[in-house]
Tab-separated table of C-alpha atoms and ligand atoms in Angstrom:
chain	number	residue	atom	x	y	z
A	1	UNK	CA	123.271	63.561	89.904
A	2	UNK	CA	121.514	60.832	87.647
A	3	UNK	CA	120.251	62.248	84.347
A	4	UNK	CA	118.068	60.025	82.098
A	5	UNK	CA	116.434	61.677	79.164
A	6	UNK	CA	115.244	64.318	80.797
A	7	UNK	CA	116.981	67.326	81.461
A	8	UNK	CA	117.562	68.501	85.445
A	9	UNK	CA	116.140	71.458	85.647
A	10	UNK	CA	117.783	73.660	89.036
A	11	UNK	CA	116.363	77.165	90.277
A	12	UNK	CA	118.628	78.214	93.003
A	13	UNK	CA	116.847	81.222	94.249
A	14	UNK	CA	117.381	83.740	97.237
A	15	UNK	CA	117.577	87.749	97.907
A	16	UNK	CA	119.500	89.974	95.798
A	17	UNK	CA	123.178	89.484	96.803
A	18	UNK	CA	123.042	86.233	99.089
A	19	UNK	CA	125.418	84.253	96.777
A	20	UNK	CA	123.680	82.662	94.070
A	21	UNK	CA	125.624	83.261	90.865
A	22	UNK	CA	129.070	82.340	93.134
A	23	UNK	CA	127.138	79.193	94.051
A	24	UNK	CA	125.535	78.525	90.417
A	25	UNK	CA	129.098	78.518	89.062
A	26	UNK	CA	130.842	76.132	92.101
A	27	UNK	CA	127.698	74.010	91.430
A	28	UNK	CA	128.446	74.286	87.380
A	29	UNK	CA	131.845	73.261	88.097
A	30	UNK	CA	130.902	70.317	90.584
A	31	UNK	CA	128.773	69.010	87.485
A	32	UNK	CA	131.083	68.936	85.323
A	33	UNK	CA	133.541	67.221	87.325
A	34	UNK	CA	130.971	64.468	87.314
A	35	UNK	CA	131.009	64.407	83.297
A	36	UNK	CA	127.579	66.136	83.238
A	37	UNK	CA	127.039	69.126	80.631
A	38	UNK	CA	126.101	72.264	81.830
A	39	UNK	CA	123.794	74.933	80.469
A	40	UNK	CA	123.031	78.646	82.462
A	41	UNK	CA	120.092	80.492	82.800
A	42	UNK	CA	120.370	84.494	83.927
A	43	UNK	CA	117.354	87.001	84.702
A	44	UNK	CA	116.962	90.878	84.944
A	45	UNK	CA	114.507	93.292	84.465
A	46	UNK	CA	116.789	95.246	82.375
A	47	UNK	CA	120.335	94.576	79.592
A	48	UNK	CA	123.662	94.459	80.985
A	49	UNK	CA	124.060	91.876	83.667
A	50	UNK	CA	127.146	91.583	85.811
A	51	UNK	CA	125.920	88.144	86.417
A	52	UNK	CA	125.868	86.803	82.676
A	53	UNK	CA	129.693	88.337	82.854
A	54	UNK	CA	130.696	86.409	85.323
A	55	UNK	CA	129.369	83.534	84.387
A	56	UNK	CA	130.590	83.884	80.953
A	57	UNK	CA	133.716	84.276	81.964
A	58	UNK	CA	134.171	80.626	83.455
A	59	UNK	CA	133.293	79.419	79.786
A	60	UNK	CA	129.886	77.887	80.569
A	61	UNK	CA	127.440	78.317	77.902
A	62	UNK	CA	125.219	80.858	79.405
A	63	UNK	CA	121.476	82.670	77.890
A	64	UNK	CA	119.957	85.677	79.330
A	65	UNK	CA	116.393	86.723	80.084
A	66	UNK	CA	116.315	90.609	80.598
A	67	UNK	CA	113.002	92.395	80.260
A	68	UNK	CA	111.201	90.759	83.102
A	69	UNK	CA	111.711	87.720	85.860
A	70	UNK	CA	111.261	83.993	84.568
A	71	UNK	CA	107.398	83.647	86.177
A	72	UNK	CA	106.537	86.399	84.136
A	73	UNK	CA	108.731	85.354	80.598
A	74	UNK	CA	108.101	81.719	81.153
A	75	UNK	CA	107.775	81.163	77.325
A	76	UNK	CA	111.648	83.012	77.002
A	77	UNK	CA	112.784	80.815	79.917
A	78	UNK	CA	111.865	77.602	77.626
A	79	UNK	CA	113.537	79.281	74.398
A	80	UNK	CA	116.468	80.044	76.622
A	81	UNK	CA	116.858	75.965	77.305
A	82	UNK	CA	116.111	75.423	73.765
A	83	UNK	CA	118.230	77.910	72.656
A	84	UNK	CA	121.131	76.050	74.832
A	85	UNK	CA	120.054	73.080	73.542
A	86	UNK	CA	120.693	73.505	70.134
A	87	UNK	CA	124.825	73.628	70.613
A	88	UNK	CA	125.510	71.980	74.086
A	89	UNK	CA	122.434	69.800	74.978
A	90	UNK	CA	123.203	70.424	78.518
A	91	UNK	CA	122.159	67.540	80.914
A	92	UNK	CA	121.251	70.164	83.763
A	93	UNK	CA	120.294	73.455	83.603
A	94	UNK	CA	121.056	76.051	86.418
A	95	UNK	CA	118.702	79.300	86.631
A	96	UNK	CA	119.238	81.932	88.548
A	97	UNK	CA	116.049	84.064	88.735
A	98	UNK	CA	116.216	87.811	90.130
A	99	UNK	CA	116.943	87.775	93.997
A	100	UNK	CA	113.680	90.367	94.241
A	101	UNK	CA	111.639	87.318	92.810
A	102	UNK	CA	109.034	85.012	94.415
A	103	UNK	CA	106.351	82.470	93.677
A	104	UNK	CA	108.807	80.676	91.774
A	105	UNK	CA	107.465	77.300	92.851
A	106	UNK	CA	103.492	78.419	91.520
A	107	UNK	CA	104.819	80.091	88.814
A	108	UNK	CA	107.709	78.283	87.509
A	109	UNK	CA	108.747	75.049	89.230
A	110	UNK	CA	104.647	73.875	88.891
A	111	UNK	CA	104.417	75.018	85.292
A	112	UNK	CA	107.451	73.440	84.038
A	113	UNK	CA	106.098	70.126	85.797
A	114	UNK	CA	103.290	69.798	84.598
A	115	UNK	CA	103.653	71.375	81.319
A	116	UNK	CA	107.129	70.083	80.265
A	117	UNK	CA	107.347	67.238	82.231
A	118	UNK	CA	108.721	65.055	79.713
A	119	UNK	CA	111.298	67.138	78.952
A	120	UNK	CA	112.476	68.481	82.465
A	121	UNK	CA	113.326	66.972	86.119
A	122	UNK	CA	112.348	69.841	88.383
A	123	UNK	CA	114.701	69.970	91.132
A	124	UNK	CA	113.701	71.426	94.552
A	125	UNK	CA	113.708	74.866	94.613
A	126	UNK	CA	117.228	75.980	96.596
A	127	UNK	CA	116.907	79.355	98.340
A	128	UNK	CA	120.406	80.855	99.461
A	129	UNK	CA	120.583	83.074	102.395
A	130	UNK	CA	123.223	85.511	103.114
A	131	UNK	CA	123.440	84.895	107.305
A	132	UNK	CA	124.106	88.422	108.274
A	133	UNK	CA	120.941	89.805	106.111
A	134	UNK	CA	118.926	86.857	108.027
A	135	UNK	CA	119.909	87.114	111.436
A	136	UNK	CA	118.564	90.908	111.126
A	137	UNK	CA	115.309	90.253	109.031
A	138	UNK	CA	114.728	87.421	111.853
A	139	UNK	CA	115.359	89.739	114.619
A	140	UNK	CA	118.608	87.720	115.925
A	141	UNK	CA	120.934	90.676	115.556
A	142	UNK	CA	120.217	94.523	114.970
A	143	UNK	CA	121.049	96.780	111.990
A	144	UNK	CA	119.744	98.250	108.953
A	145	UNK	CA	117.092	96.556	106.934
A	146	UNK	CA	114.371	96.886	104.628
A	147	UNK	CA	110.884	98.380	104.691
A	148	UNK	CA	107.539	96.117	105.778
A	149	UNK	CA	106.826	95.160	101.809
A	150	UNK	CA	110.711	94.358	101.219
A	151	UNK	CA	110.437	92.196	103.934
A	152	UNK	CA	107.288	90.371	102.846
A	153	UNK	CA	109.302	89.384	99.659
A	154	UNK	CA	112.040	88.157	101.806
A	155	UNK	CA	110.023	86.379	104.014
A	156	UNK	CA	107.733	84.426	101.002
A	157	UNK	CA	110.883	83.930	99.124
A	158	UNK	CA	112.000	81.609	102.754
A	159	UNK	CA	108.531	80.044	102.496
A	160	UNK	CA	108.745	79.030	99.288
A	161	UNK	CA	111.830	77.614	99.752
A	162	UNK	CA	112.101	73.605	99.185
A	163	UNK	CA	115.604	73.814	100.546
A	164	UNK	CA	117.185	76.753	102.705
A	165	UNK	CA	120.612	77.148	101.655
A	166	UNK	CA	122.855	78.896	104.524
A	167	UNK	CA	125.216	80.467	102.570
A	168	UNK	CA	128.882	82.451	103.549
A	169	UNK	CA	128.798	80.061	106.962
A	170	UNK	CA	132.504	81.062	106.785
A	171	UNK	CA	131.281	84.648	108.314
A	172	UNK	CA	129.737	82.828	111.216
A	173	UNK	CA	130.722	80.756	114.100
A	174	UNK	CA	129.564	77.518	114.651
A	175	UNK	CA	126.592	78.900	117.595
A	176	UNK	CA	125.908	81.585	115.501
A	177	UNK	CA	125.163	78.867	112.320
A	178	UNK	CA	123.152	77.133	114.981
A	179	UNK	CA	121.160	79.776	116.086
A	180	UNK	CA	120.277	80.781	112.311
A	181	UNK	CA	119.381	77.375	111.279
A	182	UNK	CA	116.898	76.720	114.517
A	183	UNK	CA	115.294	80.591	113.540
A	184	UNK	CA	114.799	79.238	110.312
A	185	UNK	CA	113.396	75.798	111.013
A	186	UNK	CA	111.098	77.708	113.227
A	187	UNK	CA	110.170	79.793	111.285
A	188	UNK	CA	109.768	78.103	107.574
A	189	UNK	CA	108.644	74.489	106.064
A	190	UNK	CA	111.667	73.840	104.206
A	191	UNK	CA	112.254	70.118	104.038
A	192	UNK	CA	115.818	70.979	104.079
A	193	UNK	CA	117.958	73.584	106.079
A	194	UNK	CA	121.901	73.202	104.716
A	195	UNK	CA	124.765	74.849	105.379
A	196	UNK	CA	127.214	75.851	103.122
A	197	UNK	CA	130.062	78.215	102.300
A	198	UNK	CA	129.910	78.710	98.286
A	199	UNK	CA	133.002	81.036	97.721
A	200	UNK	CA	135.156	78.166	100.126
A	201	UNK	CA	133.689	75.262	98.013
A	202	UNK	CA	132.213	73.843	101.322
A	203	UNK	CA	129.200	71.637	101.331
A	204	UNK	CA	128.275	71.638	98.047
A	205	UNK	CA	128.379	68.149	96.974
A	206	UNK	CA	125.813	67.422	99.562
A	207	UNK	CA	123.734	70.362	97.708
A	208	UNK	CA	123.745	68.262	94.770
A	209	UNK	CA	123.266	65.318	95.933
A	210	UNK	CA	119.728	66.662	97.908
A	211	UNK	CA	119.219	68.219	94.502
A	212	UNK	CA	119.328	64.726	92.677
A	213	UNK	CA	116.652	63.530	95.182
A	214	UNK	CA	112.453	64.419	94.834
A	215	UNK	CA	111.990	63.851	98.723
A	216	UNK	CA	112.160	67.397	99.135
A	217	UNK	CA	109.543	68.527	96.648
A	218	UNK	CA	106.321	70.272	97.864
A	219	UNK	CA	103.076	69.868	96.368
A	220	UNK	CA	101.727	73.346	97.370
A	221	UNK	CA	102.824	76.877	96.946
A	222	UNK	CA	102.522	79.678	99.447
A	223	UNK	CA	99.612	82.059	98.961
A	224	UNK	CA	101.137	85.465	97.525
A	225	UNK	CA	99.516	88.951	97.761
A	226	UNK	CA	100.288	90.617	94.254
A	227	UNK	CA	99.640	94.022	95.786
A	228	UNK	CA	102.003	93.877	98.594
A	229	UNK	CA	104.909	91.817	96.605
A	230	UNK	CA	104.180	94.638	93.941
A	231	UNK	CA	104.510	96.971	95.912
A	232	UNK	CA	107.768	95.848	97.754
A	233	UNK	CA	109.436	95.095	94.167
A	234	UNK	CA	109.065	98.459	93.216
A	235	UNK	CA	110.080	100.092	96.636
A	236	UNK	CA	113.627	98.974	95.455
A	237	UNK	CA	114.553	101.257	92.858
A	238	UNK	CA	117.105	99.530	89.665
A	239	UNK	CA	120.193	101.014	87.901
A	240	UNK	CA	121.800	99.152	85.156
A	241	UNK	CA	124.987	101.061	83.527
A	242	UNK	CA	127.180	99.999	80.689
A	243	UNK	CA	129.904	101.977	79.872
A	244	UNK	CA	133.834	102.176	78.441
A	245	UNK	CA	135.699	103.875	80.362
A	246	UNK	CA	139.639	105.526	79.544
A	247	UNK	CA	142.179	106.341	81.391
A	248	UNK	CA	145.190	108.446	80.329
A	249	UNK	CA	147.792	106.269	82.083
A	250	UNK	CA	147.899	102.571	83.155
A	251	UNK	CA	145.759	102.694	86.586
A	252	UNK	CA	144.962	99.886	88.678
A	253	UNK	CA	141.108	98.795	88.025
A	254	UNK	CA	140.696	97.256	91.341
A	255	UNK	CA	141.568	100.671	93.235
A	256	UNK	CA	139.105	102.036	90.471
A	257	UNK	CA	136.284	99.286	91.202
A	258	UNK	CA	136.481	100.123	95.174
A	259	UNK	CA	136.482	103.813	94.891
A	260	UNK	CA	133.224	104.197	92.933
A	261	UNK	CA	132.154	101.626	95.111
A	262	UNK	CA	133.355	103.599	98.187
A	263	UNK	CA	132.097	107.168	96.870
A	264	UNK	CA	128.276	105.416	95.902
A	265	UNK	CA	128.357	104.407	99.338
A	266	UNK	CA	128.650	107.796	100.832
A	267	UNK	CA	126.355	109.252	98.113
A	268	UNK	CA	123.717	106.291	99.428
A	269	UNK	CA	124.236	106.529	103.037
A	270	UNK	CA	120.896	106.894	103.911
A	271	UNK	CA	119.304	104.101	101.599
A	272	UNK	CA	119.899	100.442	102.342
A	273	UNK	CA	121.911	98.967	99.571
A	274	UNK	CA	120.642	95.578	98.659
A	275	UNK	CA	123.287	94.736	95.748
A	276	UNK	CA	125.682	96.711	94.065
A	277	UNK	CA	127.897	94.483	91.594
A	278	UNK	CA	130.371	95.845	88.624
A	279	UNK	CA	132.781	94.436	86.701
A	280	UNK	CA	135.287	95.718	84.531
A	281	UNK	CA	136.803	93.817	81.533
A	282	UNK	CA	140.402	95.157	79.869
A	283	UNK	CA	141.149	96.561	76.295
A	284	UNK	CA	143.787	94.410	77.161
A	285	UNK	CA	143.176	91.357	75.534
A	286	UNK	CA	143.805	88.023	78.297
A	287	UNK	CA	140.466	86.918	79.524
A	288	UNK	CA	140.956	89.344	82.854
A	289	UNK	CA	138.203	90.566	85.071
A	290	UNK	CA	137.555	92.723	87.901
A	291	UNK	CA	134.860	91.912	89.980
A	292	UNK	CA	133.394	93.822	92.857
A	293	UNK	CA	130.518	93.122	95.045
A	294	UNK	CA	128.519	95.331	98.255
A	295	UNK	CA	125.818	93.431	99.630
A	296	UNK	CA	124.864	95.979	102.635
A	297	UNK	CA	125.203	99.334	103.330
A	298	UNK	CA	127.540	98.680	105.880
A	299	UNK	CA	129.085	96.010	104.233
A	300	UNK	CA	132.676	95.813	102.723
A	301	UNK	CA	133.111	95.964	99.437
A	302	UNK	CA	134.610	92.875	98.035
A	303	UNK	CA	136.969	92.230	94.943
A	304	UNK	CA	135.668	88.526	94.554
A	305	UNK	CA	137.797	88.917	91.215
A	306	UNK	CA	140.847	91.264	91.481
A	307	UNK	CA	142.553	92.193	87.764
A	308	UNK	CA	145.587	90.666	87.603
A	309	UNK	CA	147.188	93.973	85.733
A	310	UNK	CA	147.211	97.214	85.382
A	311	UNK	CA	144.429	98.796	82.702
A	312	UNK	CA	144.140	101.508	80.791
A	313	UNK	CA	140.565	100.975	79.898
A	314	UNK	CA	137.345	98.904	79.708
A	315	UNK	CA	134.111	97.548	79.771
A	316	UNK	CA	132.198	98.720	82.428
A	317	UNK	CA	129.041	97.090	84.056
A	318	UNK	CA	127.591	98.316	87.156
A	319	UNK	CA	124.281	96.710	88.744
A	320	UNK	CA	122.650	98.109	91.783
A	321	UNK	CA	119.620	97.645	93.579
A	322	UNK	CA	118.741	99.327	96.681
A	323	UNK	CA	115.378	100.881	98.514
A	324	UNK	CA	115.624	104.246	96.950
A	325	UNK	CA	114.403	105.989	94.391
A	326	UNK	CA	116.087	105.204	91.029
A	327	UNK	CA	116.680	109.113	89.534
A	328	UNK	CA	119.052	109.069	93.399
A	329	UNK	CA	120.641	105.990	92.341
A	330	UNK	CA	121.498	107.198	89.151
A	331	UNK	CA	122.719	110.385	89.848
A	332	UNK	CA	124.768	109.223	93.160
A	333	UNK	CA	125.970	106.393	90.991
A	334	UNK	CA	126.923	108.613	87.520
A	335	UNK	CA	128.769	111.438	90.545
A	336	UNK	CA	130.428	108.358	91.804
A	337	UNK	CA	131.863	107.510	88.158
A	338	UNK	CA	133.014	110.640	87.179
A	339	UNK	CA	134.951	110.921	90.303
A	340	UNK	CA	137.105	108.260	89.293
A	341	UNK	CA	138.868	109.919	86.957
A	342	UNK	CA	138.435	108.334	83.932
A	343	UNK	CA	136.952	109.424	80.070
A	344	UNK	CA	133.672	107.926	80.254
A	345	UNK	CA	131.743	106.729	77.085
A	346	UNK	CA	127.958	106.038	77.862
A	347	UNK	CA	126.694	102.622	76.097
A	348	UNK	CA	123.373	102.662	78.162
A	349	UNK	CA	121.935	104.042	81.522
A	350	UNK	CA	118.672	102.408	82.678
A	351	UNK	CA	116.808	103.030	85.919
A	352	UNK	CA	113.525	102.124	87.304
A	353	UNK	CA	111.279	100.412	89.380
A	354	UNK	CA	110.235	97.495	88.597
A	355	UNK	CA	106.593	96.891	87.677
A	356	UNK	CA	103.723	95.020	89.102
A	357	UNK	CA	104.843	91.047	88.546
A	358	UNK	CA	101.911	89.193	85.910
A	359	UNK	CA	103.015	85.519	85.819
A	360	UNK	CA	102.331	83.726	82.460
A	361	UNK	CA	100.951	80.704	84.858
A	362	UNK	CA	100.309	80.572	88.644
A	363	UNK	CA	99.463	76.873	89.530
A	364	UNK	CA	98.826	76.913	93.370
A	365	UNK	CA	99.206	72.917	93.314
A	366	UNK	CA	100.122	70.436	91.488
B	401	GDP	N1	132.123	85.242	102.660
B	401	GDP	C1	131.464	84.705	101.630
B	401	GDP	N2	131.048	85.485	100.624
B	401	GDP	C2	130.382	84.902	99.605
B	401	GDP	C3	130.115	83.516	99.571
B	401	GDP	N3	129.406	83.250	98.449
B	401	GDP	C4	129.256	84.431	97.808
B	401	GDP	N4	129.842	85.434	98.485
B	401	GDP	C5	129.953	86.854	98.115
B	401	GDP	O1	128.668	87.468	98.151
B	401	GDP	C6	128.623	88.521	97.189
B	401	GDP	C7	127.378	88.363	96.319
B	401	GDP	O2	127.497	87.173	95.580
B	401	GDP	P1	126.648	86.875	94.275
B	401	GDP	O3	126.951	85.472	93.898
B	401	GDP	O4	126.835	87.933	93.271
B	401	GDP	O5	125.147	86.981	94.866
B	401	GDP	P2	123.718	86.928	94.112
B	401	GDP	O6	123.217	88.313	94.025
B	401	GDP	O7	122.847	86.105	95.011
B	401	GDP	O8	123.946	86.283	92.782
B	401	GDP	C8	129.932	88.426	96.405
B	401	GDP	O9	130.849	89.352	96.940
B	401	GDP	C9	130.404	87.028	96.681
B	401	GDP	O10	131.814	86.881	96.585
B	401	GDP	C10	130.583	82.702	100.657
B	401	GDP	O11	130.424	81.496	100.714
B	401	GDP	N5	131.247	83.367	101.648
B	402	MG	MG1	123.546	87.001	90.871
């Protein structure tokens, strides 16, 4: 990717849980291989990210926004670059707003144009797709989904998109990718339909390079209905817990991880789970991590970082979004805890819906 003065500036958006902090940091890495400096940019409505863990824990410089998604905190989304800039001066910034999130191209990508142009090269705006959530919001393939306004959010984040991202195309076979990627051309604008496998490292050097070039760049942004993306944002219902938790004897934290995972599950079996993320970080000094992922109800639940040792204790983070309401998630979740045998020590329990989105700017063209 050329950089001149200007910083790149890359949104790679998507739904909650189709891959975008795993690709943020493959793309992070790809970056610096190519002697460019890095800075990261995460979002939440609320403290306590898994994501900002994660990310942290690959050493990239990384700033949070919490308290609201970057179209409506688009002043704190220029501190947070400036606020990278003052110890890295990173040549490309990667944000990752919140996977609920859309009319990032009116609100943010249009804004940051025109209004800090000279010190930003928008990149397209990349929207990931998880293949298994699309082939059943696109009616290729049955089981459970969201409600009609969850949907609309899904659907406007595809239209928005400069460049649809296929993501995990290591779950699908080759027809299946081909099917998904004619639905989607049918279906959406996109200058760009790729295909890539972010955990595998697959395909993402032509990401970049698409990223590097302005032929994909619209000049118009989808109309949005506030009302109904309103009121789909706050059909999905928001728990954020931090905690420590103790155990009396070494246990192993990945059995730990997968049984509250397991036992929220049950608790949730009649909601569909959009994300549920935690991660769990030693007393044990030695820069280890547990990281577990469920991206469906009737997903598995995935270690995509296993502890290398056993633990007898840690710093707990658990994110999880699903269509429910948030005093069930928070209860089912809390049950789910306890059962795991463990002393736990509260740091901070949040749940909610989210409220109605008010961009700081909403620039239909540019
Ligand atoms: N099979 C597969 N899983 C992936 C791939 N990329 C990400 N994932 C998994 O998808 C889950 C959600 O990923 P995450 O990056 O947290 O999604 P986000 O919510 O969009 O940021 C995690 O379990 C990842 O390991 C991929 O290329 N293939
Ligand atoms: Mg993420």
């Amino acid at each position: 990717m050329q950089v001149g003065t200007r910083s790149s500036y890359l949104m790679i958006g998507g739904f909650l849980g189709a891959g975008k902090t795993t690709a943020i940091l493959k793309l992070a890495r790809h970056l610096t291989s190519r002697g460019l400096r890095v800075g990261l940019i995460t979002n939440d409505q609320s403290i306590g990210l898994v994501d900002t863990a994660v990310l942290r824990n690959d050493a990239f410089p990384v700033e949070e926004i919490t308290g609201g998604c970057f179209c409506c905190r688009f002043n704190s989304l220029v501190e947070a670059s400036e606020k990278l800039s003052e110890n890295t001066r990173p040549d490309v910034f990667i944000a990752e707003p919140v996977g609920s999130c859309t009319d990032l191209i009116a609100a943010v990508s249009f804004p940051l144009r025109k209004i800090y142009g000279d010190q930003f090269r928008v990149s397209p705006l990349s929207v990931l797709v998880d293949p298994i959530r699309a082939e059943r919001l696109l009616g290729l393939a049955d089981g459970n989904s969201f409600s009609p306004k969850v949907r609309y959010i899904y659907g406007k984040q595809l239209e928005e998109a400069e460049l649809i991202v296929i993501n995990k195309c290591d779950l699908l076979s080759p027809e299946r990718q081909d099917r998904l990627e004619a639905a989607l051309r049918r279906s959406y604008s996109a200058r760009g339909v790729l295909r890539v496998s972010a955990r595998n490292d697959v395909g993402m050097d032509e990401w970049l390079d698409r990223l590097a070039s302005d032929e994909a760049l619209a000049d118009s942004a989808p109309e949005m209905d506030y009302e109904v993306y309103a009121d789909g944002e706050s059909l999905l219902g928001w728990l954020n817990v931090s905690m420590f938790l103790r155990a009396s004897t070494e246990v192993d934290g990945n059995e730990l991880l997968r049984g509250i995972a397991e036992r929220t599950r049950q608790a949730l079996s009649s909601v569909e789970i959009a994300h549920l993320k935690m991660t769990l970080i030693p007393d044990e000094d030695g820069g280890d991590i547990g990281v577990l992922n469920l991206v469906r109800s009737d997903g598995t639940a995935e270690l995509s970082h296993a502890l290398n040792a056993p633990i007898t204790g840690g710093e707990f983070l658990l994110n999880l979004r699903a269509e429910a309401d948030p005093e069930f998630l928070r209860q089912s979740v809390l049950d789910a805890i306890r059962g795991c045998g463990c002393e736990a020590e509260i740091r901070h329990v949040e749940h909610f819906r989210p409220g109605k989105p008010q961009p700081t700017y909403r620039m239909a063209h540019i």
